[in-house]
Coordinates of C-alpha atoms in Angstrom, one line a residue:
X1 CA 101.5 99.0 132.7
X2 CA 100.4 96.3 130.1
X3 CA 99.9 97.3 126.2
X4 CA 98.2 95.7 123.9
X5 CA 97.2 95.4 119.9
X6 CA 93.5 94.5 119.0
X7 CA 92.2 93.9 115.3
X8 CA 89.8 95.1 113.6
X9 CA 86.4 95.9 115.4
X10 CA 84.1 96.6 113.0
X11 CA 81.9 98.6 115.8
X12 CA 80.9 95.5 117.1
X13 CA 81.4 97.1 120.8
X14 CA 79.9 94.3 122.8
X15 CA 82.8 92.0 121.7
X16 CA 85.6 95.1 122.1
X17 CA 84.0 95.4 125.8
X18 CA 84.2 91.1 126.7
X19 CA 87.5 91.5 125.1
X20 CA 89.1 94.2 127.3
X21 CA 87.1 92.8 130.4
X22 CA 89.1 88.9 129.3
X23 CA 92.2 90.7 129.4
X24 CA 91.6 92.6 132.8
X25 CA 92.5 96.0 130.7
X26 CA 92.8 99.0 133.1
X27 CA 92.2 102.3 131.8
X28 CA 94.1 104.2 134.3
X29 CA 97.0 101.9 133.4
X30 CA 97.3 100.3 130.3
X31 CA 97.1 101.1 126.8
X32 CA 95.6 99.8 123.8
X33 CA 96.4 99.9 119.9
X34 CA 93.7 99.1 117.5
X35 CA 94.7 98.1 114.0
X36 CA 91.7 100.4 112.2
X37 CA 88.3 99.4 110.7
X38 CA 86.9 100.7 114.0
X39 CA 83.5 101.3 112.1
X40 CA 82.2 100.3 108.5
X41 CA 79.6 97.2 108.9
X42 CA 79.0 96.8 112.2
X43 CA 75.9 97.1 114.4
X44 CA 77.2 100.0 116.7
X45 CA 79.3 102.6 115.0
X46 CA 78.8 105.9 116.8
X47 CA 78.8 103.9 120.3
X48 CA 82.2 102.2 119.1
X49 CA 84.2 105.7 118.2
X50 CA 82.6 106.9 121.5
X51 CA 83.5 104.3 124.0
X52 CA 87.0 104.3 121.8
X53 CA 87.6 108.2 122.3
X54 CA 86.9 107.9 125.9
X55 CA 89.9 106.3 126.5
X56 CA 91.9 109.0 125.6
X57 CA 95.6 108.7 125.7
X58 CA 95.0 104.9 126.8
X59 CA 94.1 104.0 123.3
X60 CA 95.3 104.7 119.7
X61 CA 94.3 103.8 116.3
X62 CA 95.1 103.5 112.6
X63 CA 92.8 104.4 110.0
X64 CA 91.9 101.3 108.3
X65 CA 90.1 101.2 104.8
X66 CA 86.9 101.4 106.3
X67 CA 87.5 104.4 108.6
X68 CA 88.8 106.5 105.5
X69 CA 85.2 105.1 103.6
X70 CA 83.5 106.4 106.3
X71 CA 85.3 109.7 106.0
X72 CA 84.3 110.3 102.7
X73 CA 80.8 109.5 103.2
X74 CA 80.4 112.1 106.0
X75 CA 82.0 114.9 103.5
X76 CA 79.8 114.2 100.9
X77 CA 82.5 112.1 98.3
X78 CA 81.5 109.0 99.0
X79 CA 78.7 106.5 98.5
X80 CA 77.2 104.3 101.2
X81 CA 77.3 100.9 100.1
X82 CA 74.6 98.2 100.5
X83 CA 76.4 96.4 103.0
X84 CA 77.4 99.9 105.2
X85 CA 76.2 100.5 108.4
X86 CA 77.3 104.2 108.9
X87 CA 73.8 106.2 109.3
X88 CA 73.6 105.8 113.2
X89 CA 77.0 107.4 113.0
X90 CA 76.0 110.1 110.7
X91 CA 72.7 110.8 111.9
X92 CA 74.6 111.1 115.9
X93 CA 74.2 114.9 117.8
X94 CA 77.8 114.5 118.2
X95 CA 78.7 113.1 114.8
X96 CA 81.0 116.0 113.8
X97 CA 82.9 115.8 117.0
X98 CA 83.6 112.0 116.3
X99 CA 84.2 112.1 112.7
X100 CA 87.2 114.9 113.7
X101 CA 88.2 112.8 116.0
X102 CA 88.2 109.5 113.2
X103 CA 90.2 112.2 110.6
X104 CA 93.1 112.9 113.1
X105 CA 93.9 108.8 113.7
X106 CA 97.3 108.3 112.3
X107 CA 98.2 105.9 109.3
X108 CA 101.3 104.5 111.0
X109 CA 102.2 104.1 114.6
X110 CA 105.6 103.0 116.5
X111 CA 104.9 101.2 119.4
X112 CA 108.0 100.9 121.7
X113 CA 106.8 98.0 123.9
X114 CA 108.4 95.0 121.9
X115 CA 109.6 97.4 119.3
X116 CA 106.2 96.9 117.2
X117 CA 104.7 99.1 114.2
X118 CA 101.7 99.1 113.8
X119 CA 99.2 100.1 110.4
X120 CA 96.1 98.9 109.0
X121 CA 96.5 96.6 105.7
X122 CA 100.7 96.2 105.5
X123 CA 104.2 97.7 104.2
X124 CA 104.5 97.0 100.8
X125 CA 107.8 95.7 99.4
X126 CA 109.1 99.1 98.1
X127 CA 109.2 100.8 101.2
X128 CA 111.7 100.0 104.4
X129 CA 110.6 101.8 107.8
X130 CA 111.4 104.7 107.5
X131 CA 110.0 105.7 104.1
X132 CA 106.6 104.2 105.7
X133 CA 106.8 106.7 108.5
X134 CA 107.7 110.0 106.0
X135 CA 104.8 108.3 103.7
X136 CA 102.5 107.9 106.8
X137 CA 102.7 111.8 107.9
X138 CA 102.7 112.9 104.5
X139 CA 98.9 111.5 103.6
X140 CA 98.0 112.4 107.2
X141 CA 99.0 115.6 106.6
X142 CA 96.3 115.7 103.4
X143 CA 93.7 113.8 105.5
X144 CA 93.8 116.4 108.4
X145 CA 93.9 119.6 106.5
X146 CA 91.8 121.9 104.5
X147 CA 92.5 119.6 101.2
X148 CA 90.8 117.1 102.5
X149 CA 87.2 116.9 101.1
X150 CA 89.3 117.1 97.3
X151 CA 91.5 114.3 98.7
X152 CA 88.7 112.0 99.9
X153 CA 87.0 113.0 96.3
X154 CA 89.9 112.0 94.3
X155 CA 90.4 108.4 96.3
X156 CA 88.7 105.6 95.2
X157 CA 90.1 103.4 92.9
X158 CA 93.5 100.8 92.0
X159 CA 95.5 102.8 90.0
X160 CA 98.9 103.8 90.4
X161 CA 99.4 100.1 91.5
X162 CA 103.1 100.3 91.6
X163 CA 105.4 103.0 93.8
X164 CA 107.2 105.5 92.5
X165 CA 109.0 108.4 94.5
X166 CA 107.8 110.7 92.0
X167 CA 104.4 110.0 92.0
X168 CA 102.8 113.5 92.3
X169 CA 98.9 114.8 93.1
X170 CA 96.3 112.4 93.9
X171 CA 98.2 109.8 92.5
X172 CA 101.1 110.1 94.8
X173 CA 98.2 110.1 98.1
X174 CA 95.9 107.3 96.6
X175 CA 99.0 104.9 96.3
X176 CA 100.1 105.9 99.9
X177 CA 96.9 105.5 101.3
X178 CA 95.7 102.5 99.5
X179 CA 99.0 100.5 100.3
X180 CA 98.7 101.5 104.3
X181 CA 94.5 100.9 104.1
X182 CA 93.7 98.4 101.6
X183 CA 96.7 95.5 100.5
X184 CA 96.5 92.4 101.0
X185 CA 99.0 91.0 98.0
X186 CA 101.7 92.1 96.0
X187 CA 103.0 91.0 92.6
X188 CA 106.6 89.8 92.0
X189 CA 107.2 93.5 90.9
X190 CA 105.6 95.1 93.8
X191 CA 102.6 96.0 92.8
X192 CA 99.3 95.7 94.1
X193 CA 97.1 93.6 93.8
X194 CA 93.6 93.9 94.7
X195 CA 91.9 91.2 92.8
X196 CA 92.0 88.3 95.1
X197 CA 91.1 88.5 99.6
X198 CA 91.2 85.2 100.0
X199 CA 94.4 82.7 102.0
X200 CA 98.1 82.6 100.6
X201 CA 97.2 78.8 100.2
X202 CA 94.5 79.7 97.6
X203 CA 96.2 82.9 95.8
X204 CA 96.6 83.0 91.7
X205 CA 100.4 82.4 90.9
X206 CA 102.4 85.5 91.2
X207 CA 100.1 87.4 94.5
X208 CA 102.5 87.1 97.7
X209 CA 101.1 88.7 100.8
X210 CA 102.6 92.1 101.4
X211 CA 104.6 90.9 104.3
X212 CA 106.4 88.2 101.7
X213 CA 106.6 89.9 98.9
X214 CA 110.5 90.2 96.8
X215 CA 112.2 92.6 98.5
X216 CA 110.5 92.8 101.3
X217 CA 112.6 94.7 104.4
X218 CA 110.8 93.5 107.7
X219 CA 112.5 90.6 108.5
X220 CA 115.9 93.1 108.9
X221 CA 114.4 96.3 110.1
X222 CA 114.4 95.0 113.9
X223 CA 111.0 95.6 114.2
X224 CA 107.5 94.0 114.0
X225 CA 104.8 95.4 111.8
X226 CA 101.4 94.8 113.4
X227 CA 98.1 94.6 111.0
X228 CA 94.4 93.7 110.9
X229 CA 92.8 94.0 107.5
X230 CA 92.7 90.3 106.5
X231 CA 89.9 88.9 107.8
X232 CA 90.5 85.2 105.4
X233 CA 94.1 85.4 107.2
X234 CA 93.3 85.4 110.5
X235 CA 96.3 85.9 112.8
X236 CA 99.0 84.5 111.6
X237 CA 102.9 85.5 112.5
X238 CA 106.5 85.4 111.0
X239 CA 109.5 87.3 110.5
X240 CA 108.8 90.8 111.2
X241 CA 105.1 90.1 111.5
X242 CA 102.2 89.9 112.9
X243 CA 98.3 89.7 111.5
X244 CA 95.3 90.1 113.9
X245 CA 91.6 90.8 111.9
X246 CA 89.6 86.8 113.0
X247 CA 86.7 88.2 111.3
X248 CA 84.9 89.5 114.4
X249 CA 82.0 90.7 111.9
X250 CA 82.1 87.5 110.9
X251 CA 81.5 85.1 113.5
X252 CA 84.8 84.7 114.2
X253 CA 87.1 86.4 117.2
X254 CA 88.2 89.4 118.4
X255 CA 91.8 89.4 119.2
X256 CA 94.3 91.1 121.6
X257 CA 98.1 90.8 121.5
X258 CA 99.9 91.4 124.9
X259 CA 103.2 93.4 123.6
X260 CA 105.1 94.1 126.6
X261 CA 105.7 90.9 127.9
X262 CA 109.0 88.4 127.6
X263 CA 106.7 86.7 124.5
X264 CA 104.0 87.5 122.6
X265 CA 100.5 86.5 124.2
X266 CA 96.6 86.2 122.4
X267 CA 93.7 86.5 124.0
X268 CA 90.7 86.0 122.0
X269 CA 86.7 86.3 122.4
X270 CA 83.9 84.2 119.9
X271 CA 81.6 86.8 118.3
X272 CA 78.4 86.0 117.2
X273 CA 78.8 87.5 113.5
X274 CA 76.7 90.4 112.2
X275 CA 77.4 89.1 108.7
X276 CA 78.0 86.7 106.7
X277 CA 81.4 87.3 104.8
X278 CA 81.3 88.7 101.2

């Protein structure tokens, strides 16, 4: 049995289908871990969740930023943006049997081939392991239950940008959930900063990506934290992790990381691009 981590998607399921074809995935054997953002911009969104579902227990995914967008949308919360491409989703006969199935996608999974962990956007400095895991159940537990149409309601927006274990209410879920879904940086006090999307190389002073930022505890927690998110940071890897959104949506790739093998192995297909990045 192989296992493997793909990035973001962006329902772009042509690309998802070459990609799994290039690395000879079986589906009676192998297993697949998507990093989130399985719909949001992309051409094919109901397709996408469909062909994804299918696979049952084969595949797994983490809700990325704009999975939980797309959540709020179908309750009612949210608004479609310009630049969305969730009607075919919302206008599908079986659009309320794939949305359930979108709300019940985990924020935080450990994957025990290679020892990886894997979540959508990062880990940010205040947290080790295990406080991402309690953290992790915690706003899935809000996301899956009957609170969740106030929850998605009360989401949008930065603020609180720095953790605190007392944090209560929304607050205390919008922090969780924007840290798992939406960081890129952190400041040298560890909080977040949403300001800037682009490179490390071209960041304002004080914005360190999440997986650098002070007091960061991957490099010693014996694991490695798998994320997609990023699209201007490509794949890139280091101590304790590793980063795979290559801006499928974008003309870039779609990328797949082997996990159970003596080293770490990419595999990646061109996409044509859908769009043109913001």
């Amino acid at each position: 049995m192989a296992e493997y981590a793909i990035g973001d998607v962006h329902a772009c399921l042509p690309e998802l289908q070459a990609l799994l074809t290039a690395i000879r995935f079986d589906p009676a054997n192998d297993r697949v871990w998507f990093t989130g953002d399985l719909v949001g911009r992309g051409p094919q969104p109901a397709e996408t969740l469909r062909f994804i579902r299918g696979l049952g227990e084969r595949a797994e995914a983490v809700l990325g930023n704009h999975d939980i967008h797309c959540l709020a949308v179908a309750e009612g919360t949210g608004r479609q943006r310009k630049d969305d491409n969730l009607a075919p989703l919302l206008k599908a006969e079986d659009r309320a049997t794939l949305i359930d199935w979108l709300r019940q996608r985990p924020l935080l999974c450990d994957i025990s081939a290679g020892a990886h962990t894997l979540v959508h956007a990062g880990i940010p400095p205040q947290w080790d392991l295990d406080d991402a895991r309690r953290l992790a159940r915690e706003a899935e537990a809000l996301l899956r239950g009957p609170d969740c149409p106030q929850l998605l309601a009360h989401l949008y927006g930065n603020d609180p940008d720095r953790w605190q274990e007392d944090l209560t209410g929304w607050d205390r879920a919008r922090f969780i959930i924007n840290a798992f879904t939406r960081m890129r940086y952190c400041g040298a006090d560890g909080r977040l900063r949403f300001q800037h999307n682009g490179p490390p190389e071209a960041a304002p002073a004080d914005h360190y990506p999440w997986y650098e930022a002070p007091g960061q505890h991957l490099a010693d927690s014996g694991r490695t934290v798998i994320a997609g998110h990023w699209s201007r940071l490509g794949q890139r890897s280091g101590p304790g992790y590793v980063t795979l959104d290559t801006g499928c949506l974008w003309g870039g790739a779609l990328t797949a990381l082997r996990l159970d093998g003596p080293k770490p192995v990419f595999t990646q297909v061109a996409c044509p691009g859908n769009l043109r990045p913001a």
